[in-house]
PDB file of C-alpha atoms and ligand atoms in Angstrom:
ATOM      1  CA  UNK A   1       0.000   0.000   0.000  1.00 98.00           C
ATOM      2  CA  UNK A   2       1.425   3.373  -0.974  1.00 98.00           C
ATOM      3  CA  UNK A   3       0.679   6.291   1.360  1.00 98.00           C
ATOM      4  CA  UNK A   4       0.268   9.734  -0.205  1.00 98.00           C
ATOM      5  CA  UNK A   5       0.397  12.898   1.894  1.00 98.00           C
ATOM      6  CA  UNK A   6       0.977  14.954  -1.192  1.00 98.00           C
ATOM      7  CA  UNK A   7      -2.044  15.151  -3.515  1.00 98.00           C
ATOM      8  CA  UNK A   8      -0.157  16.120  -6.727  1.00 98.00           C
ATOM      9  CA  UNK A   9       2.001  12.996  -6.169  1.00 98.00           C
ATOM     10  CA  UNK A  10      -1.146  10.890  -5.782  1.00 98.00           C
ATOM     11  CA  UNK A  11      -2.635  12.459  -8.917  1.00 98.00           C
ATOM     12  CA  UNK A  12       0.356  11.458 -11.030  1.00 98.00           C
ATOM     13  CA  UNK A  13       0.274   7.926  -9.519  1.00 98.00           C
ATOM     14  CA  UNK A  14      -3.475   7.819 -10.315  1.00 98.00           C
ATOM     15  CA  UNK A  15      -2.681   8.296 -14.010  1.00 98.00           C
ATOM     16  CA  UNK A  16      -0.592   5.104 -13.945  1.00 98.00           C
ATOM     17  CA  UNK A  17      -3.451   2.988 -12.474  1.00 98.00           C
ATOM     18  CA  UNK A  18      -5.303   0.734 -14.873  1.00 98.00           C
ATOM     19  CA  UNK A  19      -8.712  -0.921 -14.393  1.00 98.00           C
ATOM     20  CA  UNK A  20     -11.456   0.302 -12.096  1.00 98.00           C
ATOM     21  CA  UNK A  21     -10.818   2.272  -8.918  1.00 99.00           C
ATOM     22  CA  UNK A  22     -12.978   2.172  -5.779  1.00 99.00           C
ATOM     23  CA  UNK A  23     -12.745   4.906  -3.133  1.00 99.00           C
ATOM     24  CA  UNK A  24     -13.600   4.875   0.583  1.00 99.00           C
ATOM     25  CA  UNK A  25     -13.377   8.291   2.272  1.00 99.00           C
ATOM     26  CA  UNK A  26     -12.946   8.160   6.065  1.00 98.00           C
ATOM     27  CA  UNK A  27     -11.882  10.286   9.006  1.00 98.00           C
ATOM     28  CA  UNK A  28      -9.823   7.409  10.435  1.00 98.00           C
ATOM     29  CA  UNK A  29     -10.237   5.556  13.769  1.00 97.00           C
ATOM     30  CA  UNK A  30     -11.240   2.673  11.532  1.00 98.00           C
ATOM     31  CA  UNK A  31     -13.692   0.053  12.797  1.00 97.00           C
ATOM     32  CA  UNK A  32     -15.311  -2.998  11.188  1.00 97.00           C
ATOM     33  CA  UNK A  33     -17.963  -0.803   9.562  1.00 97.00           C
ATOM     34  CA  UNK A  34     -15.264   1.080   7.602  1.00 98.00           C
ATOM     35  CA  UNK A  35     -13.513  -2.178   6.774  1.00 98.00           C
ATOM     36  CA  UNK A  36     -16.707  -3.573   5.305  1.00 98.00           C
ATOM     37  CA  UNK A  37     -16.896  -0.591   2.920  1.00 98.00           C
ATOM     38  CA  UNK A  38     -13.269  -1.214   1.974  1.00 98.00           C
ATOM     39  CA  UNK A  39     -13.856  -4.954   1.456  1.00 98.00           C
ATOM     40  CA  UNK A  40     -16.843  -4.202  -0.782  1.00 98.00           C
ATOM     41  CA  UNK A  41     -14.671  -1.863  -2.820  1.00 99.00           C
ATOM     42  CA  UNK A  42     -11.919  -4.492  -3.066  1.00 98.00           C
ATOM     43  CA  UNK A  43     -14.483  -6.990  -4.385  1.00 98.00           C
ATOM     44  CA  UNK A  44     -16.007  -4.634  -6.943  1.00 98.00           C
ATOM     45  CA  UNK A  45     -12.905  -2.886  -8.281  1.00 98.00           C
ATOM     46  CA  UNK A  46      -9.405  -3.646  -9.550  1.00 98.00           C
ATOM     47  CA  UNK A  47      -7.844  -1.118  -7.155  1.00 98.00           C
ATOM     48  CA  UNK A  48      -8.992   0.603  -3.973  1.00 99.00           C
ATOM     49  CA  UNK A  49      -7.950   3.919  -2.483  1.00 99.00           C
ATOM     50  CA  UNK A  50      -8.890   5.019   1.052  1.00 99.00           C
ATOM     51  CA  UNK A  51      -8.562   8.517   2.506  1.00 99.00           C
ATOM     52  CA  UNK A  52      -8.054   9.393   6.148  1.00 98.00           C
ATOM     53  CA  UNK A  53      -8.718  13.065   6.695  1.00 98.00           C
ATOM     54  CA  UNK A  54     -10.376  14.586   9.750  1.00 98.00           C
ATOM     55  CA  UNK A  55     -12.111  17.378   7.890  1.00 98.00           C
ATOM     56  CA  UNK A  56     -12.244  20.484  10.105  1.00 98.00           C
ATOM     57  CA  UNK A  57     -14.849  22.299   8.004  1.00 98.00           C
ATOM     58  CA  UNK A  58     -17.564  19.784   8.939  1.00 98.00           C
ATOM     59  CA  UNK A  59     -17.124  20.253  12.705  1.00 97.00           C
ATOM     60  CA  UNK A  60     -19.303  22.978  14.146  1.00 94.00           C
ATOM     61  CA  UNK A  61     -17.859  22.344  17.590  1.00 93.00           C
ATOM     62  CA  UNK A  62     -14.126  22.892  18.239  1.00 93.00           C
ATOM     63  CA  UNK A  63     -13.893  20.481  21.161  1.00 93.00           C
ATOM     64  CA  UNK A  64     -15.565  17.727  19.109  1.00 93.00           C
ATOM     65  CA  UNK A  65     -12.847  18.202  16.468  1.00 96.00           C
ATOM     66  CA  UNK A  66     -10.067  18.234  19.094  1.00 96.00           C
ATOM     67  CA  UNK A  67     -11.266  15.031  20.741  1.00 95.00           C
ATOM     68  CA  UNK A  68     -12.118  13.148  17.543  1.00 96.00           C
ATOM     69  CA  UNK A  69     -10.503   9.681  17.938  1.00 96.00           C
ATOM     70  CA  UNK A  70      -7.383   8.924  15.938  1.00 97.00           C
ATOM     71  CA  UNK A  71      -5.409   5.680  15.478  1.00 97.00           C
ATOM     72  CA  UNK A  72      -3.366   6.194  12.312  1.00 98.00           C
ATOM     73  CA  UNK A  73      -0.755   3.487  12.909  1.00 98.00           C
ATOM     74  CA  UNK A  74      -3.298   0.719  13.479  1.00 98.00           C
ATOM     75  CA  UNK A  75      -5.508   2.060  10.648  1.00 98.00           C
ATOM     76  CA  UNK A  76      -2.554   1.705   8.273  1.00 98.00           C
ATOM     77  CA  UNK A  77      -1.952  -1.883   9.421  1.00 98.00           C
ATOM     78  CA  UNK A  78      -5.629  -2.801   8.935  1.00 98.00           C
ATOM     79  CA  UNK A  79      -5.732  -1.354   5.413  1.00 98.00           C
ATOM     80  CA  UNK A  80      -2.432  -2.980   4.413  1.00 98.00           C
ATOM     81  CA  UNK A  81      -3.629  -6.370   5.677  1.00 98.00           C
ATOM     82  CA  UNK A  82      -6.686  -6.422   3.398  1.00 98.00           C
ATOM     83  CA  UNK A  83      -4.912  -5.303   0.246  1.00 98.00           C
ATOM     84  CA  UNK A  84      -5.703  -1.608  -0.220  1.00 98.00           C
ATOM     85  CA  UNK A  85      -3.735  -0.057  -3.096  1.00 98.00           C
ATOM     86  CA  UNK A  86      -3.260   3.461  -1.766  1.00 98.00           C
ATOM     87  CA  UNK A  87      -3.995   5.592   1.283  1.00 99.00           C
ATOM     88  CA  UNK A  88      -4.388   9.379   1.108  1.00 99.00           C
ATOM     89  CA  UNK A  89      -3.586  11.369   4.249  1.00 98.00           C
ATOM     90  CA  UNK A  90      -3.684  14.984   3.030  1.00 98.00           C
ATOM     91  CA  UNK A  91      -3.077  18.065   5.179  1.00 98.00           C
ATOM     92  CA  UNK A  92      -5.411  21.074   5.506  1.00 98.00           C
ATOM     93  CA  UNK A  93      -3.164  23.026   3.119  1.00 98.00           C
ATOM     94  CA  UNK A  94      -3.465  20.258   0.543  1.00 97.00           C
ATOM     95  CA  UNK A  95      -7.243  20.039   0.811  1.00 98.00           C
ATOM     96  CA  UNK A  96      -8.007  23.739   1.202  1.00 98.00           C
ATOM     97  CA  UNK A  97      -5.554  25.806  -0.876  1.00 98.00           C
ATOM     98  CA  UNK A  98      -8.458  28.301  -1.066  1.00 98.00           C
ATOM     99  CA  UNK A  99      -8.742  28.383   2.782  1.00 98.00           C
ATOM    100  CA  UNK A 100     -12.373  27.253   2.357  1.00 98.00           C
ATOM    101  CA  UNK A 101     -13.396  30.342   0.378  1.00 98.00           C
ATOM    102  CA  UNK A 102     -15.214  28.054  -2.031  1.00 98.00           C
ATOM    103  CA  UNK A 103     -17.836  25.682  -0.706  1.00 98.00           C
ATOM    104  CA  UNK A 104     -20.735  23.482  -1.801  1.00 98.00           C
ATOM    105  CA  UNK A 105     -24.098  24.348  -0.245  1.00 98.00           C
ATOM    106  CA  UNK A 106     -27.258  22.345  -0.635  1.00 98.00           C
ATOM    107  CA  UNK A 107     -30.225  24.550   0.174  1.00 98.00           C
ATOM    108  CA  UNK A 108     -33.030  22.150   1.059  1.00 97.00           C
ATOM    109  CA  UNK A 109     -32.554  18.783   2.820  1.00 97.00           C
ATOM    110  CA  UNK A 110     -29.246  19.849   4.396  1.00 98.00           C
ATOM    111  CA  UNK A 111     -31.003  22.270   6.749  1.00 97.00           C
ATOM    112  CA  UNK A 112     -33.076  19.487   8.377  1.00 97.00           C
ATOM    113  CA  UNK A 113     -32.117  16.698  10.832  1.00 98.00           C
ATOM    114  CA  UNK A 114     -28.356  16.919  11.585  1.00 97.00           C
ATOM    115  CA  UNK A 115     -28.085  20.097   9.506  1.00 97.00           C
ATOM    116  CA  UNK A 116     -30.385  22.017  11.831  1.00 97.00           C
ATOM    117  CA  UNK A 117     -28.279  21.060  14.874  1.00 96.00           C
ATOM    118  CA  UNK A 118     -24.804  21.281  13.332  1.00 97.00           C
ATOM    119  CA  UNK A 119     -24.687  24.548  11.409  1.00 96.00           C
ATOM    120  CA  UNK A 120     -22.486  24.370   8.317  1.00 97.00           C
ATOM    121  CA  UNK A 121     -21.825  20.649   8.822  1.00 98.00           C
ATOM    122  CA  UNK A 122     -23.072  19.531   5.418  1.00 98.00           C
ATOM    123  CA  UNK A 123     -21.335  22.408   3.597  1.00 98.00           C
ATOM    124  CA  UNK A 124     -18.108  20.980   5.019  1.00 98.00           C
ATOM    125  CA  UNK A 125     -19.000  17.377   4.173  1.00 98.00           C
ATOM    126  CA  UNK A 126     -20.121  18.118   0.599  1.00 99.00           C
ATOM    127  CA  UNK A 127     -17.142  20.360  -0.095  1.00 99.00           C
ATOM    128  CA  UNK A 128     -14.557  17.845   1.100  1.00 99.00           C
ATOM    129  CA  UNK A 129     -16.286  14.920  -0.643  1.00 99.00           C
ATOM    130  CA  UNK A 130     -16.404  16.862  -3.916  1.00 99.00           C
ATOM    131  CA  UNK A 131     -12.674  17.633  -3.597  1.00 98.00           C
ATOM    132  CA  UNK A 132     -11.872  13.984  -2.786  1.00 99.00           C
ATOM    133  CA  UNK A 133     -13.974  12.650  -5.679  1.00 99.00           C
ATOM    134  CA  UNK A 134     -12.187  15.007  -8.063  1.00 98.00           C
ATOM    135  CA  UNK A 135      -8.761  14.119  -6.642  1.00 98.00           C
ATOM    136  CA  UNK A 136      -9.339  10.362  -6.755  1.00 98.00           C
ATOM    137  CA  UNK A 137     -11.256  10.160 -10.063  1.00 98.00           C
ATOM    138  CA  UNK A 138     -12.753   6.937  -8.703  1.00 98.00           C
ATOM    139  CA  UNK A 139     -15.250   4.793 -10.592  1.00 99.00           C
ATOM    140  CA  UNK A 140     -17.146   3.960  -7.380  1.00 99.00           C
ATOM    141  CA  UNK A 141     -17.243   5.540  -3.903  1.00 99.00           C
ATOM    142  CA  UNK A 142     -18.633   3.809  -0.811  1.00 99.00           C
ATOM    143  CA  UNK A 143     -20.723   5.395   1.959  1.00 98.00           C
ATOM    144  CA  UNK A 144     -22.478   3.836   4.957  1.00 98.00           C
ATOM    145  CA  UNK A 145     -26.233   4.108   5.482  1.00 98.00           C
ATOM    146  CA  UNK A 146     -25.663   5.037   9.119  1.00 97.00           C
ATOM    147  CA  UNK A 147     -25.031   8.582   7.853  1.00 98.00           C
ATOM    148  CA  UNK A 148     -28.137   8.388   5.700  1.00 98.00           C
ATOM    149  CA  UNK A 149     -28.650  12.139   5.334  1.00 98.00           C
ATOM    150  CA  UNK A 150     -25.009  12.516   4.284  1.00 98.00           C
ATOM    151  CA  UNK A 151     -25.440   9.685   1.761  1.00 98.00           C
ATOM    152  CA  UNK A 152     -28.556  11.292   0.222  1.00 98.00           C
ATOM    153  CA  UNK A 153     -26.889  14.695  -0.015  1.00 98.00           C
ATOM    154  CA  UNK A 154     -23.793  13.210  -1.661  1.00 99.00           C
ATOM    155  CA  UNK A 155     -25.955  11.352  -4.175  1.00 98.00           C
ATOM    156  CA  UNK A 156     -27.722  14.623  -4.975  1.00 98.00           C
ATOM    157  CA  UNK A 157     -24.430  16.510  -5.356  1.00 99.00           C
ATOM    158  CA  UNK A 158     -22.975  13.884  -7.695  1.00 98.00           C
ATOM    159  CA  UNK A 159     -26.068  14.161  -9.876  1.00 98.00           C
ATOM    160  CA  UNK A 160     -26.151  17.960  -9.743  1.00 98.00           C
ATOM    161  CA  UNK A 161     -22.510  18.343 -10.799  1.00 98.00           C
ATOM    162  CA  UNK A 162     -22.396  15.512 -13.384  1.00 98.00           C
ATOM    163  CA  UNK A 163     -19.714  13.633 -11.467  1.00 98.00           C
ATOM    164  CA  UNK A 164     -18.981  10.263 -13.028  1.00 97.00           C
ATOM    165  CA  UNK A 165     -18.295   8.367  -9.768  1.00 98.00           C
ATOM    166  CA  UNK A 166     -21.035   5.886  -8.838  1.00 98.00           C
ATOM    167  CA  UNK A 167     -22.123   6.207  -5.189  1.00 99.00           C
ATOM    168  CA  UNK A 168     -22.512   2.800  -3.519  1.00 98.00           C
ATOM    169  CA  UNK A 169     -24.520   2.648  -0.264  1.00 98.00           C
ATOM    170  CA  UNK A 170     -23.590   0.032   2.338  1.00 98.00           C
ATOM    171  CA  UNK A 171     -25.929  -1.153   5.127  1.00 97.00           C
ATOM    172  CA  UNK A 172     -25.200  -0.053   8.685  1.00 97.00           C
ATOM    173  CA  UNK A 173     -22.910  -2.440  10.553  1.00 97.00           C
ATOM    174  CA  UNK A 174     -23.866  -3.022  14.179  1.00 98.00           C
ATOM    175  CA  UNK A 175     -22.210  -4.346  17.318  1.00 98.00           C
ATOM    176  CA  UNK A 176     -23.697  -7.563  18.780  1.00 98.00           C
ATOM    177  CA  UNK A 177     -26.077  -5.506  20.961  1.00 98.00           C
ATOM    178  CA  UNK A 178     -27.316  -3.435  18.015  1.00 98.00           C
ATOM    179  CA  UNK A 179     -25.309  -0.215  18.478  1.00 98.00           C
ATOM    180  CA  UNK A 180     -24.351   1.165  15.056  1.00 98.00           C
ATOM    181  CA  UNK A 181     -20.565   1.094  14.624  1.00 98.00           C
ATOM    182  CA  UNK A 182     -19.038   4.568  14.815  1.00 97.00           C
ATOM    183  CA  UNK A 183     -15.613   6.003  15.605  1.00 95.00           C
ATOM    184  CA  UNK A 184     -17.329   8.096  18.281  1.00 95.00           C
ATOM    185  CA  UNK A 185     -18.307   4.943  20.225  1.00 97.00           C
ATOM    186  CA  UNK A 186     -14.695   4.922  21.476  1.00 95.00           C
ATOM    187  CA  UNK A 187     -15.487   8.091  23.438  1.00 96.00           C
ATOM    188  CA  UNK A 188     -18.261   6.446  25.486  1.00 98.00           C
ATOM    189  CA  UNK A 189     -17.589   5.440  29.102  1.00 98.00           C
ATOM    190  CA  UNK A 190     -18.301   1.819  30.023  1.00 98.00           C
ATOM    191  CA  UNK A 191     -21.661   2.779  31.490  1.00 98.00           C
ATOM    192  CA  UNK A 192     -22.627   4.977  28.528  1.00 98.00           C
ATOM    193  CA  UNK A 193     -21.575   2.232  26.112  1.00 98.00           C
ATOM    194  CA  UNK A 194     -23.995  -0.196  27.770  1.00 98.00           C
ATOM    195  CA  UNK A 195     -26.818   2.325  27.607  1.00 98.00           C
ATOM    196  CA  UNK A 196     -26.007   3.323  24.003  1.00 98.00           C
ATOM    197  CA  UNK A 197     -27.451   0.052  22.645  1.00 98.00           C
ATOM    198  CA  UNK A 198     -30.886   1.314  23.736  1.00 98.00           C
ATOM    199  CA  UNK A 199     -30.811   3.899  20.942  1.00 98.00           C
ATOM    200  CA  UNK A 200     -31.239   1.227  18.259  1.00 98.00           C
ATOM    201  CA  UNK A 201     -33.501  -0.891  20.423  1.00 98.00           C
ATOM    202  CA  UNK A 202     -35.933   1.958  21.092  1.00 98.00           C
ATOM    203  CA  UNK A 203     -36.107   3.334  17.529  1.00 98.00           C
ATOM    204  CA  UNK A 204     -36.696  -0.202  16.203  1.00 98.00           C
ATOM    205  CA  UNK A 205     -39.804  -0.700  18.334  1.00 97.00           C
ATOM    206  CA  UNK A 206     -43.206  -0.427  16.674  1.00 93.00           C
ATOM    207  CA  UNK A 207     -44.308   2.476  18.823  1.00 94.00           C
ATOM    208  CA  UNK A 208     -44.990   6.111  17.996  1.00 95.00           C
ATOM    209  CA  UNK A 209     -42.122   8.602  17.696  1.00 95.00           C
ATOM    210  CA  UNK A 210     -43.539  10.459  20.699  1.00 97.00           C
ATOM    211  CA  UNK A 211     -43.393   7.294  22.804  1.00 97.00           C
ATOM    212  CA  UNK A 212     -39.834   6.583  21.601  1.00 98.00           C
ATOM    213  CA  UNK A 213     -38.753  10.117  22.506  1.00 98.00           C
ATOM    214  CA  UNK A 214     -40.179   9.714  26.001  1.00 98.00           C
ATOM    215  CA  UNK A 215     -38.464   6.338  26.493  1.00 98.00           C
ATOM    216  CA  UNK A 216     -35.070   7.644  25.308  1.00 98.00           C
ATOM    217  CA  UNK A 217     -35.263  10.731  27.531  1.00 98.00           C
ATOM    218  CA  UNK A 218     -36.217   8.564  30.485  1.00 98.00           C
ATOM    219  CA  UNK A 219     -33.165   6.391  29.852  1.00 98.00           C
ATOM    220  CA  UNK A 220     -30.908   9.469  29.978  1.00 98.00           C
ATOM    221  CA  UNK A 221     -30.414  10.403  26.319  1.00 98.00           C
ATOM    222  CA  UNK A 222     -30.408  14.093  25.376  1.00 98.00           C
ATOM    223  CA  UNK A 223     -32.321  14.194  22.100  1.00 98.00           C
ATOM    224  CA  UNK A 224     -31.444  16.468  19.175  1.00 98.00           C
ATOM    225  CA  UNK A 225     -34.191  15.008  17.024  1.00 98.00           C
ATOM    226  CA  UNK A 226     -36.265  11.958  16.314  1.00 98.00           C
ATOM    227  CA  UNK A 227     -38.057  12.284  12.991  1.00 97.00           C
ATOM    228  CA  UNK A 228     -39.485  10.147  10.209  1.00 96.00           C
ATOM    229  CA  UNK A 229     -38.695  10.735   6.524  1.00 93.00           C
ATOM    230  CA  UNK A 230     -38.456   8.455   3.446  1.00 90.00           C
ATOM    231  CA  UNK A 231     -40.061   5.624   5.423  1.00 94.00           C
ATOM    232  CA  UNK A 232     -37.177   5.781   7.914  1.00 96.00           C
ATOM    233  CA  UNK A 233     -36.907   6.865  11.521  1.00 98.00           C
ATOM    234  CA  UNK A 234     -33.899   9.110  12.185  1.00 98.00           C
ATOM    235  CA  UNK A 235     -32.429   9.897  15.579  1.00 98.00           C
ATOM    236  CA  UNK A 236     -29.578  11.963  16.999  1.00 98.00           C
ATOM    237  CA  UNK A 237     -29.019  11.876  20.747  1.00 98.00           C
ATOM    238  CA  UNK A 238     -26.176  12.467  23.178  1.00 98.00           C
ATOM    239  CA  UNK A 239     -24.893  10.578  26.176  1.00 98.00           C
ATOM    240  CA  UNK A 240     -22.709  13.076  28.013  1.00 97.00           C
ATOM    241  CA  UNK A 241     -20.556  14.743  25.341  1.00 94.00           C
ATOM    242  CA  UNK A 242     -20.898  11.916  22.847  1.00 96.00           C
ATOM    243  CA  UNK A 243     -23.408  12.474  20.073  1.00 97.00           C
ATOM    244  CA  UNK A 244     -24.783   9.341  18.424  1.00 98.00           C
ATOM    245  CA  UNK A 245     -26.903   9.056  15.284  1.00 98.00           C
ATOM    246  CA  UNK A 246     -28.818   6.152  13.827  1.00 98.00           C
ATOM    247  CA  UNK A 247     -31.722   5.388  11.504  1.00 98.00           C
ATOM    248  CA  UNK A 248     -33.938   2.399  10.761  1.00 98.00           C
ATOM    249  CA  UNK A 249     -36.300   1.506   7.952  1.00 96.00           C
ATOM    250  CA  UNK A 250     -39.914   1.614   9.159  1.00 93.00           C
TER     251      UNK A 250
HETATM  252  O1  PAF B 301     -18.586  10.000   7.019  1.00 63.88           O
HETATM  253  C1  PAF B 301     -17.450  10.489   7.215  1.00 63.88           C
HETATM  254  O2  PAF B 301     -16.569   9.883   7.826  1.00 63.88           O
HETATM  255  C2  PAF B 301     -17.143  11.878   6.699  1.00 63.88           C
HETATM  256  O3  PAF B 301     -18.252  12.695   6.750  1.00 63.88           O
HETATM  257  C3  PAF B 301     -16.533  11.872   5.272  1.00 63.88           C
HETATM  258  C4  PAF B 301     -17.510  11.317   4.249  1.00 63.88           C
HETATM  259  C5  PAF B 301     -15.246  11.045   5.260  1.00 63.88           C
HETATM  260  C6  PAF B 301     -16.182  13.301   4.846  1.00 63.88           C
HETATM  261  O4  PAF B 301     -15.250  13.886   5.703  1.00 63.88           O
END
């Protein structure tokens, strides 16, 4: 696996790659959910590139950015072991030569759900994903359904800007007790981790949203939202400082 910190170097290497290229963008602290996206890309493409970049423009909260988990050395080992072709680890200067003067804004769905609680979050996500898709020139890019709103917005952006990369959705991967895998789970205390499984359990129950909200609050979750759209139930809730999101098909 070749590691590229320098994007012009990657871009000239990219020109030498033959066959199809799959791309998995990540912010690192890789867990089995990420690895499943990577494995799917390895199956469907001749080559696979992964990026690890903790994108500051999508964090609306400085302390969340500062405490975002990182495990670069073990991430590299995991990616090497499964046969990834290249890893991109760009710096802010590489990703934002414009200092974020240019950005992608979606003006409808992005202001609901997570967008209404994390101002500017999806501008940051869409902008960095557009940059990464243009840098990688991938045939396919893989995104988890856990971040369903993100997935929908990326699909819309790719269509709006005539980007040739095919967006491949991958089902949410869960721990044995149902908690959706997330890098943020590492920030939960032992007690919070036990309680966190209730998020999936409660939203999966065939009860009204109002009842689910009451149950979650009673259990100690601080709710940002619990809403139903596209025949799915979406939730964002915090345990202490750790914000968790999930969604289930109704
Ligand atoms: O889902 C994520 O990890 C991030 O939002 C992404 C897509 C890598 C963009 O920074």
